[in-house]
PDB file of C-alpha atoms in Angstrom:
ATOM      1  CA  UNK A   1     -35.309 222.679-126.377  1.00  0.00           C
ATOM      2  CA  UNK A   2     -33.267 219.467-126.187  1.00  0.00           C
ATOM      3  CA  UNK A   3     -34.583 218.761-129.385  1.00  0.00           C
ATOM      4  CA  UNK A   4     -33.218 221.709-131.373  1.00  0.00           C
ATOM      5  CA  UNK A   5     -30.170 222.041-129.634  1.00  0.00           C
ATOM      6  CA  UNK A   6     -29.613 218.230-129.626  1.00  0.00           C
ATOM      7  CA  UNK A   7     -26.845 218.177-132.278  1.00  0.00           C
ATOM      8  CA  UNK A   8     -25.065 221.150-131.088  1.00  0.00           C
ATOM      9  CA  UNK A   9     -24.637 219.244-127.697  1.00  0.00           C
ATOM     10  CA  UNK A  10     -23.097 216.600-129.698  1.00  0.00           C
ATOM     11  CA  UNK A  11     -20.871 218.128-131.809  1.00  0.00           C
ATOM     12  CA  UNK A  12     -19.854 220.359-128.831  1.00  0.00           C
ATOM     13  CA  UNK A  13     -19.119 217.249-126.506  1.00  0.00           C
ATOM     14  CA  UNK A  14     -17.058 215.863-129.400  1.00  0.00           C
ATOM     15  CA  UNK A  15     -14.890 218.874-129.492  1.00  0.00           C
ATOM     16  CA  UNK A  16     -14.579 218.687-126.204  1.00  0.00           C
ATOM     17  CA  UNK A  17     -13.742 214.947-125.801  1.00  0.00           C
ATOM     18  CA  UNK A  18     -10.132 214.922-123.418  1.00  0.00           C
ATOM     19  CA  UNK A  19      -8.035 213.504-125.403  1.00  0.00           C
ATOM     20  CA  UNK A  20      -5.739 210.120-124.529  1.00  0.00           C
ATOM     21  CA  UNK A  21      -2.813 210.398-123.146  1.00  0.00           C
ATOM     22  CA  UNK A  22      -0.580 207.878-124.829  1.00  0.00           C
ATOM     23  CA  UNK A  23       0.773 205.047-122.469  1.00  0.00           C
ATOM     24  CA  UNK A  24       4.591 204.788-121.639  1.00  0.00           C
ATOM     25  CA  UNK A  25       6.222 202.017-122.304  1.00  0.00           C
ATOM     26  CA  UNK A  26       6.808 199.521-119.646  1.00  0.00           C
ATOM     27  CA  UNK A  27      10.585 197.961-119.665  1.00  0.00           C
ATOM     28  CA  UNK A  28       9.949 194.204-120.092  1.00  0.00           C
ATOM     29  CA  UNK A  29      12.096 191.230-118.600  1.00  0.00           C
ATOM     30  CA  UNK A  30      11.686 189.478-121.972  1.00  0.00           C
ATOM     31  CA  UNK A  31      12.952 192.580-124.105  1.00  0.00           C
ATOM     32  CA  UNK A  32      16.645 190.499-123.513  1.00  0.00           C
ATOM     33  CA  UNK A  33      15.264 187.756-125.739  1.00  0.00           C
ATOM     34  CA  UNK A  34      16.560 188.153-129.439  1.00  0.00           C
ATOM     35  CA  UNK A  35      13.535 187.789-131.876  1.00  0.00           C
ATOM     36  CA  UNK A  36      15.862 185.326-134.198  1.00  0.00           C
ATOM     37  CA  UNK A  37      15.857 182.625-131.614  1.00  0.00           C
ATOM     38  CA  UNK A  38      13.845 180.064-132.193  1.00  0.00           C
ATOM     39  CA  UNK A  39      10.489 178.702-129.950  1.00  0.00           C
ATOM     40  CA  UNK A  40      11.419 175.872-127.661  1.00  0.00           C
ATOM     41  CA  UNK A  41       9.569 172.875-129.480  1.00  0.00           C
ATOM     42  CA  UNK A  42      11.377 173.891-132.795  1.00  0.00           C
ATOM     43  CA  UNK A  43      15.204 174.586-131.414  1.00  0.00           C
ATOM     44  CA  UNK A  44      16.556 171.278-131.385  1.00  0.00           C
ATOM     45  CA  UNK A  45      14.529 170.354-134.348  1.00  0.00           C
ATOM     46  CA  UNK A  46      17.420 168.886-136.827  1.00  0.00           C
ATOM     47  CA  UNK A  47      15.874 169.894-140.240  1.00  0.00           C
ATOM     48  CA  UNK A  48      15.219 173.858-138.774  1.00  0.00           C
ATOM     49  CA  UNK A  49      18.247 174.833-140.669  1.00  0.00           C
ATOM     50  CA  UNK A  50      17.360 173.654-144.042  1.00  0.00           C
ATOM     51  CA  UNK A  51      13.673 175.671-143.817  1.00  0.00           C
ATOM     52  CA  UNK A  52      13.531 179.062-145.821  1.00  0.00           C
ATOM     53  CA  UNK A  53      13.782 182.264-144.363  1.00  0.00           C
ATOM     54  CA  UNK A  54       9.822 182.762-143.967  1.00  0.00           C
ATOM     55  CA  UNK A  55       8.932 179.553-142.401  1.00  0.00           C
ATOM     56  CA  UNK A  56      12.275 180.400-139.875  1.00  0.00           C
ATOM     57  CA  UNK A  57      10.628 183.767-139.459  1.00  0.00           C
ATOM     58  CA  UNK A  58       7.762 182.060-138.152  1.00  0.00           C
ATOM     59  CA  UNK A  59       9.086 179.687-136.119  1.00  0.00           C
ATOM     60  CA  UNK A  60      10.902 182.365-134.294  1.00  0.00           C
ATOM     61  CA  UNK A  61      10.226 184.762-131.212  1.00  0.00           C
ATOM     62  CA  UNK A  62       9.352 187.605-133.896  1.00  0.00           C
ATOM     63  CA  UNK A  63       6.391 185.782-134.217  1.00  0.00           C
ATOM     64  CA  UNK A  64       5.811 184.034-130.820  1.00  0.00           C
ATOM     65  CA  UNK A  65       3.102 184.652-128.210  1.00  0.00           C
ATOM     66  CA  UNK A  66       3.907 186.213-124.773  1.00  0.00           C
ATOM     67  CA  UNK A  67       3.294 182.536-123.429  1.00  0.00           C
ATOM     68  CA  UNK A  68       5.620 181.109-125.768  1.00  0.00           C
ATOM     69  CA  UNK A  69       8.524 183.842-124.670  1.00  0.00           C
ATOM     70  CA  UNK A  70       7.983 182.647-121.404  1.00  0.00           C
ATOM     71  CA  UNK A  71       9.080 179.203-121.766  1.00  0.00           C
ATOM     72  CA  UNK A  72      12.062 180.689-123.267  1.00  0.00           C
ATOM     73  CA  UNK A  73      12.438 182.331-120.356  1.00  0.00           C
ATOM     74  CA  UNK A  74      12.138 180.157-117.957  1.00  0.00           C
ATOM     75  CA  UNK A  75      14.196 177.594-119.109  1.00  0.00           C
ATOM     76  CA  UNK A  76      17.069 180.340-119.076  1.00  0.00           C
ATOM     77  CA  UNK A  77      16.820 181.242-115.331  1.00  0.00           C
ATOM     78  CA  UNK A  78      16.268 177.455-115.065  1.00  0.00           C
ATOM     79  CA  UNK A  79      19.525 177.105-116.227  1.00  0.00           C
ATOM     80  CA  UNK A  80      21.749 179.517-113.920  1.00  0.00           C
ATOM     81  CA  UNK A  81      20.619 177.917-110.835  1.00  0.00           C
ATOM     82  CA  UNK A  82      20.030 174.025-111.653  1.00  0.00           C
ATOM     83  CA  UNK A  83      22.160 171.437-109.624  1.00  0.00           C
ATOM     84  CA  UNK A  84      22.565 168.978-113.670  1.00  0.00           C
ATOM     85  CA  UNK A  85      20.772 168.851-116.668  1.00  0.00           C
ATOM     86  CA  UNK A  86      18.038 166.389-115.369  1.00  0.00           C
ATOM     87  CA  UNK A  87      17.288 168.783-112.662  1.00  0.00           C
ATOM     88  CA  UNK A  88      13.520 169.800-113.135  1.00  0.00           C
ATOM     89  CA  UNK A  89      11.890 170.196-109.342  1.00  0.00           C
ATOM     90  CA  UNK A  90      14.435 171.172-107.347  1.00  0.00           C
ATOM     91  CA  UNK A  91      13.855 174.369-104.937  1.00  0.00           C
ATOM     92  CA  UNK A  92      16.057 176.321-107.233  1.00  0.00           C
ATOM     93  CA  UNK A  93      14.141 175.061-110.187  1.00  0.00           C
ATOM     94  CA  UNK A  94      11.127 175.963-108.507  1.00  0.00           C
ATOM     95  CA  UNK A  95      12.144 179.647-107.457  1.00  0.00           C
ATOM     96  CA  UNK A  96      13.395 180.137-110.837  1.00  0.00           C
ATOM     97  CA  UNK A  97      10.097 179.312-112.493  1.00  0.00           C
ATOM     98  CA  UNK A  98       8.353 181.000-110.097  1.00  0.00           C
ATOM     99  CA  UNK A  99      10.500 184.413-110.248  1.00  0.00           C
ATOM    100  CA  UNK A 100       9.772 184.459-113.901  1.00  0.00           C
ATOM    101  CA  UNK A 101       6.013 184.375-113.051  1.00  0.00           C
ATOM    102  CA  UNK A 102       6.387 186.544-110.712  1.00  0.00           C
ATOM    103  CA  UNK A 103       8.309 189.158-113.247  1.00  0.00           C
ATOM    104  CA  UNK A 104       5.172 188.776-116.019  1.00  0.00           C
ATOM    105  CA  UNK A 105       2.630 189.895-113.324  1.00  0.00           C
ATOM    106  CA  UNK A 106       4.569 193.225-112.211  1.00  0.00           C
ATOM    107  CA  UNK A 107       4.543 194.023-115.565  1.00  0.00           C
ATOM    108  CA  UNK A 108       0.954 193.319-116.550  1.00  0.00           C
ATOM    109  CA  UNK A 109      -0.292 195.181-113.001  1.00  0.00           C
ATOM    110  CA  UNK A 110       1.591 197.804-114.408  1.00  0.00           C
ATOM    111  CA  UNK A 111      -0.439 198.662-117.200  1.00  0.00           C
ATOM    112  CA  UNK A 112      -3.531 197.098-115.449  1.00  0.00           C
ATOM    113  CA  UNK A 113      -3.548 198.032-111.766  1.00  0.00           C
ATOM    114  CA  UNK A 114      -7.117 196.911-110.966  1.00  0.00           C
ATOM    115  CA  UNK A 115      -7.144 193.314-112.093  1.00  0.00           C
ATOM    116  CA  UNK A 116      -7.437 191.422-108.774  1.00  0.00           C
ATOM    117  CA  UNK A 117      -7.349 188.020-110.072  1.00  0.00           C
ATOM    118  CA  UNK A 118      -3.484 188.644-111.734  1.00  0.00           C
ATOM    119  CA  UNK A 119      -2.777 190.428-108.109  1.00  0.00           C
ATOM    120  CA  UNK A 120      -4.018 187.830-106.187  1.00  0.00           C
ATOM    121  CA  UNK A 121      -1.935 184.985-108.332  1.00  0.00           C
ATOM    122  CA  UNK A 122       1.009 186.801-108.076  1.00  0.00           C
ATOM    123  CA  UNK A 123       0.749 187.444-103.958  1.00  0.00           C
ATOM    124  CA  UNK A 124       0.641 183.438-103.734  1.00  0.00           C
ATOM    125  CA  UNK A 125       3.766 183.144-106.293  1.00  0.00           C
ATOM    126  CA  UNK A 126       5.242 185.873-104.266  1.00  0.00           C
ATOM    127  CA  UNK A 127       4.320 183.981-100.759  1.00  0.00           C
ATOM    128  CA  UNK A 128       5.227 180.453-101.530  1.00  0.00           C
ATOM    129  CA  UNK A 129       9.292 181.648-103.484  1.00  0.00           C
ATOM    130  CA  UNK A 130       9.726 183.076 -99.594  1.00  0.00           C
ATOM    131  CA  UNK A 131       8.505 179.901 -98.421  1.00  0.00           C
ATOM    132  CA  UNK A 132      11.485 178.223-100.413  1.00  0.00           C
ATOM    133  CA  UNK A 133      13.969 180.772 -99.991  1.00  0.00           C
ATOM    134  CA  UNK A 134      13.499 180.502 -96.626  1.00  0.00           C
ATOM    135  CA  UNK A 135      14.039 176.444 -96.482  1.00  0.00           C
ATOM    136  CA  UNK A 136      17.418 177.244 -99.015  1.00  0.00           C
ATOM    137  CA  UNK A 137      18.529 179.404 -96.290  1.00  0.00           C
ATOM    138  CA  UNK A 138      18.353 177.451 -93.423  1.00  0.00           C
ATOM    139  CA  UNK A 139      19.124 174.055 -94.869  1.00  0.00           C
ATOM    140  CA  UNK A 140      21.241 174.885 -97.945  1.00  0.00           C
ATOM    141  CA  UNK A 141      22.802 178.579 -97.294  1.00  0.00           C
ATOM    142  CA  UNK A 142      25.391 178.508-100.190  1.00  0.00           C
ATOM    143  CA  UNK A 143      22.819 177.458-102.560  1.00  0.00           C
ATOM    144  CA  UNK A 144      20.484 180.545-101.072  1.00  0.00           C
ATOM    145  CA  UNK A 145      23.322 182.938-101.837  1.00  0.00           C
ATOM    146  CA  UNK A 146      23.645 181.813-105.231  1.00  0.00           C
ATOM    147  CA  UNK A 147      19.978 181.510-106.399  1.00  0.00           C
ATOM    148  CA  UNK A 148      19.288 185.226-105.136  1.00  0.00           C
ATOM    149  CA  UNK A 149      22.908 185.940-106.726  1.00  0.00           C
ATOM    150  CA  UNK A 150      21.890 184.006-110.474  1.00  0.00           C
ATOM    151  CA  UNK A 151      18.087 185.182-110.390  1.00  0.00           C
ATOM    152  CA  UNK A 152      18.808 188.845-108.872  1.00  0.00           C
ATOM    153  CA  UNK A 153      16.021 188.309-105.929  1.00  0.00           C
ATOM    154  CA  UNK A 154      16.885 190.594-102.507  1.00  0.00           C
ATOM    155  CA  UNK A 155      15.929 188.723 -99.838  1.00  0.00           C
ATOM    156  CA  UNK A 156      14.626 190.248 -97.297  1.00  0.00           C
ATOM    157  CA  UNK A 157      14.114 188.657 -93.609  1.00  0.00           C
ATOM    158  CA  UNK A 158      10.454 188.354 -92.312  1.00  0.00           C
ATOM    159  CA  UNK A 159       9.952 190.737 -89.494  1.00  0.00           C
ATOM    160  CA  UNK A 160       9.633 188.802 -85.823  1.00  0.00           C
ATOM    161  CA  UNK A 161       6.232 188.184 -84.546  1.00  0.00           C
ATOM    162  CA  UNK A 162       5.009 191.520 -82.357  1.00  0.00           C
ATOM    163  CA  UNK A 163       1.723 191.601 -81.052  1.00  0.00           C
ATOM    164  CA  UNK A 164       0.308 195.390 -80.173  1.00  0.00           C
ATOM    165  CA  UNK A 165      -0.900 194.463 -75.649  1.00  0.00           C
ATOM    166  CA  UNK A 166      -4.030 195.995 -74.956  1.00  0.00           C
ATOM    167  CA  UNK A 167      -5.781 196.423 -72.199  1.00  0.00           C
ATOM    168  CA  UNK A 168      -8.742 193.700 -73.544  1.00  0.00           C
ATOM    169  CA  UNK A 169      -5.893 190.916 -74.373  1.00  0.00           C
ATOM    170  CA  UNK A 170      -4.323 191.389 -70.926  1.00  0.00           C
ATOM    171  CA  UNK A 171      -7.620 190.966 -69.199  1.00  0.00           C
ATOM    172  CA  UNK A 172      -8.507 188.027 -71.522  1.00  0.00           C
ATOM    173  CA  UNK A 173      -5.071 186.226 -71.262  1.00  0.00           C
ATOM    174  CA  UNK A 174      -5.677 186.016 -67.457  1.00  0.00           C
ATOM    175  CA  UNK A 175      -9.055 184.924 -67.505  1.00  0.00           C
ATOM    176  CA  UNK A 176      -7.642 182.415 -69.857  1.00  0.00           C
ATOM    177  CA  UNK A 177      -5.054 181.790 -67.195  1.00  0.00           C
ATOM    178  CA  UNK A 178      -7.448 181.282 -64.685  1.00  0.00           C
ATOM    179  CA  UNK A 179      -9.824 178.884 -66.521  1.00  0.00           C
ATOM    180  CA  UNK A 180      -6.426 176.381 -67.500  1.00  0.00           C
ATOM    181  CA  UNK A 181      -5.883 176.570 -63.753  1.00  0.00           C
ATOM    182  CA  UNK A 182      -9.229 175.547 -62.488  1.00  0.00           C
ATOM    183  CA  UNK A 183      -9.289 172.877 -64.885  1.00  0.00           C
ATOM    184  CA  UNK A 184      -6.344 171.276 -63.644  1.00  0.00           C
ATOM    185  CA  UNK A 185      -7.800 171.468 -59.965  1.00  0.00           C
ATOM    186  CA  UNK A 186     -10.595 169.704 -61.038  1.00  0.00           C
ATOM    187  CA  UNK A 187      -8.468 167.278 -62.640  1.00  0.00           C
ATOM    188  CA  UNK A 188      -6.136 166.862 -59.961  1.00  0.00           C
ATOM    189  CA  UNK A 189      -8.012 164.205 -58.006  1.00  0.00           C
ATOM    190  CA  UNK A 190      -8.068 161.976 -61.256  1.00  0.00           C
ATOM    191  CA  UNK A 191      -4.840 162.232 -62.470  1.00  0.00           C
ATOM    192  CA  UNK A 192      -3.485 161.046 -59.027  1.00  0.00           C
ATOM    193  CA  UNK A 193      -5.450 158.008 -59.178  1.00  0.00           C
ATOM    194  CA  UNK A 194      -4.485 157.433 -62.120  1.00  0.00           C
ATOM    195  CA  UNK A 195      -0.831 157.837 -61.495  1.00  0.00           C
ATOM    196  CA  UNK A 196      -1.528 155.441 -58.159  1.00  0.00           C
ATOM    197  CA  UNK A 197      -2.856 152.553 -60.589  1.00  0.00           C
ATOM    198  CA  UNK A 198       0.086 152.606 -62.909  1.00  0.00           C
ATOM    199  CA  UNK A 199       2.186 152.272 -59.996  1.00  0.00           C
ATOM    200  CA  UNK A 200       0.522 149.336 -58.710  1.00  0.00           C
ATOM    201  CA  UNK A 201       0.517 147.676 -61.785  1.00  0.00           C
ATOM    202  CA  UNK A 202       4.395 148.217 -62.125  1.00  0.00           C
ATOM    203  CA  UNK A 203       4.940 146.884 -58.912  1.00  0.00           C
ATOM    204  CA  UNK A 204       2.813 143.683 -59.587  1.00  0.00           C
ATOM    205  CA  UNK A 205       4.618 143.589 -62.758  1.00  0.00           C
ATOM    206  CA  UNK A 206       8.199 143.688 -61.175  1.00  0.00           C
ATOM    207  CA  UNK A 207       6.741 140.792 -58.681  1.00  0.00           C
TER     208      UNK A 207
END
């Protein structure tokens, strides 16, 4: 039987292949770039503007690599928030580069939700810009204000430290208590003699 109606399986399950639905198009950060504008090892090249129109073609974005707009990028938000022009590891420098990073993952996860290793990157991008947001605020609040102003970051304040009490952490707290407690009893006796010693030897000392 599977034999003779082998084909007519097939050709049924290809009829009845779902088909694709056709993926929206994610809104990209880079979409801003113009594809005229040239890659940034060719920009300040001085004999780019006598080239012909094809070999400008490929020296621009048109024709760039994802990696390539990134640099582009970059160097932009580098721009809005850096203290002079040989400015290249400040924390604004830093949360600039790392916001951009931060961007190009969102938008990948988007289309790929399950790739871990992307997620995981972008959770320790995501973790150490706080870290240095957090430093700009306290140290350097003006600066804060503008970096999250220039790079359009919201800030949010980490929630205070609340820890659920349970019954088992109460009873373990005052064991703990208790242990810290008999310690120093124990300890008592030795601390006094030491104590007794340095005393003596001040007093010699003073003599």
């Amino acid at each position: 039987f599977h034999q003779v109606c082998g084909p007519f399986i097939q050709t049924a399950r290809c009829y009845a292949r779902p088909v694709r639905r056709k993926r929206k198009d994610i809104p990209s950060h880079l979409d801003d770039l113009p594809p005229t504008m040239l890659k940034k090892d060719y920009a300040n090249v001085p004999i780019i503007n006598s080239v012909d129109d094809v070999v400008r073609r490929l020296l621009s974005l048109e024709m760039a690599s994802q990696k390539e707009k990134m640099k582009i990028k970059i160097q932009q938000l580098v721009e809005k928030v850096r203290r002079s022009p040989s400015d290249n590891g400040s924390f604004e420098v830093q949360v600039a580069t790392l916001t951009a990073k931060i961007r190009t993952y969102e938008e990948h996860l988007q289309r790929h939700p399950k790739d871990k290793s992307n997620r995981r990157r972008m959770l320790m991008d995501i973790d150490r810009r706080k870290k240095l947001l957090a430093y700009l605020r306290r140290v350097r609040y003006d600066t804060f204000e503008n970096t999250c102003k220039q790079l359009n970051i919201q800030y949010s304040l980490p929630p205070p430290y609340s820890r659920r009490v349970t019954k088992r952490w109460v009873v373990k707290k005052a064991f703990c208590l208790k242990v810290f407690q008999e310690a120093r009893k124990l300890k008592a006796p030795e601390r006094l003699k030491q104590r007794r010693e340095w005393q003596a030897r001040a007093r010699a000392a003073k003599e």
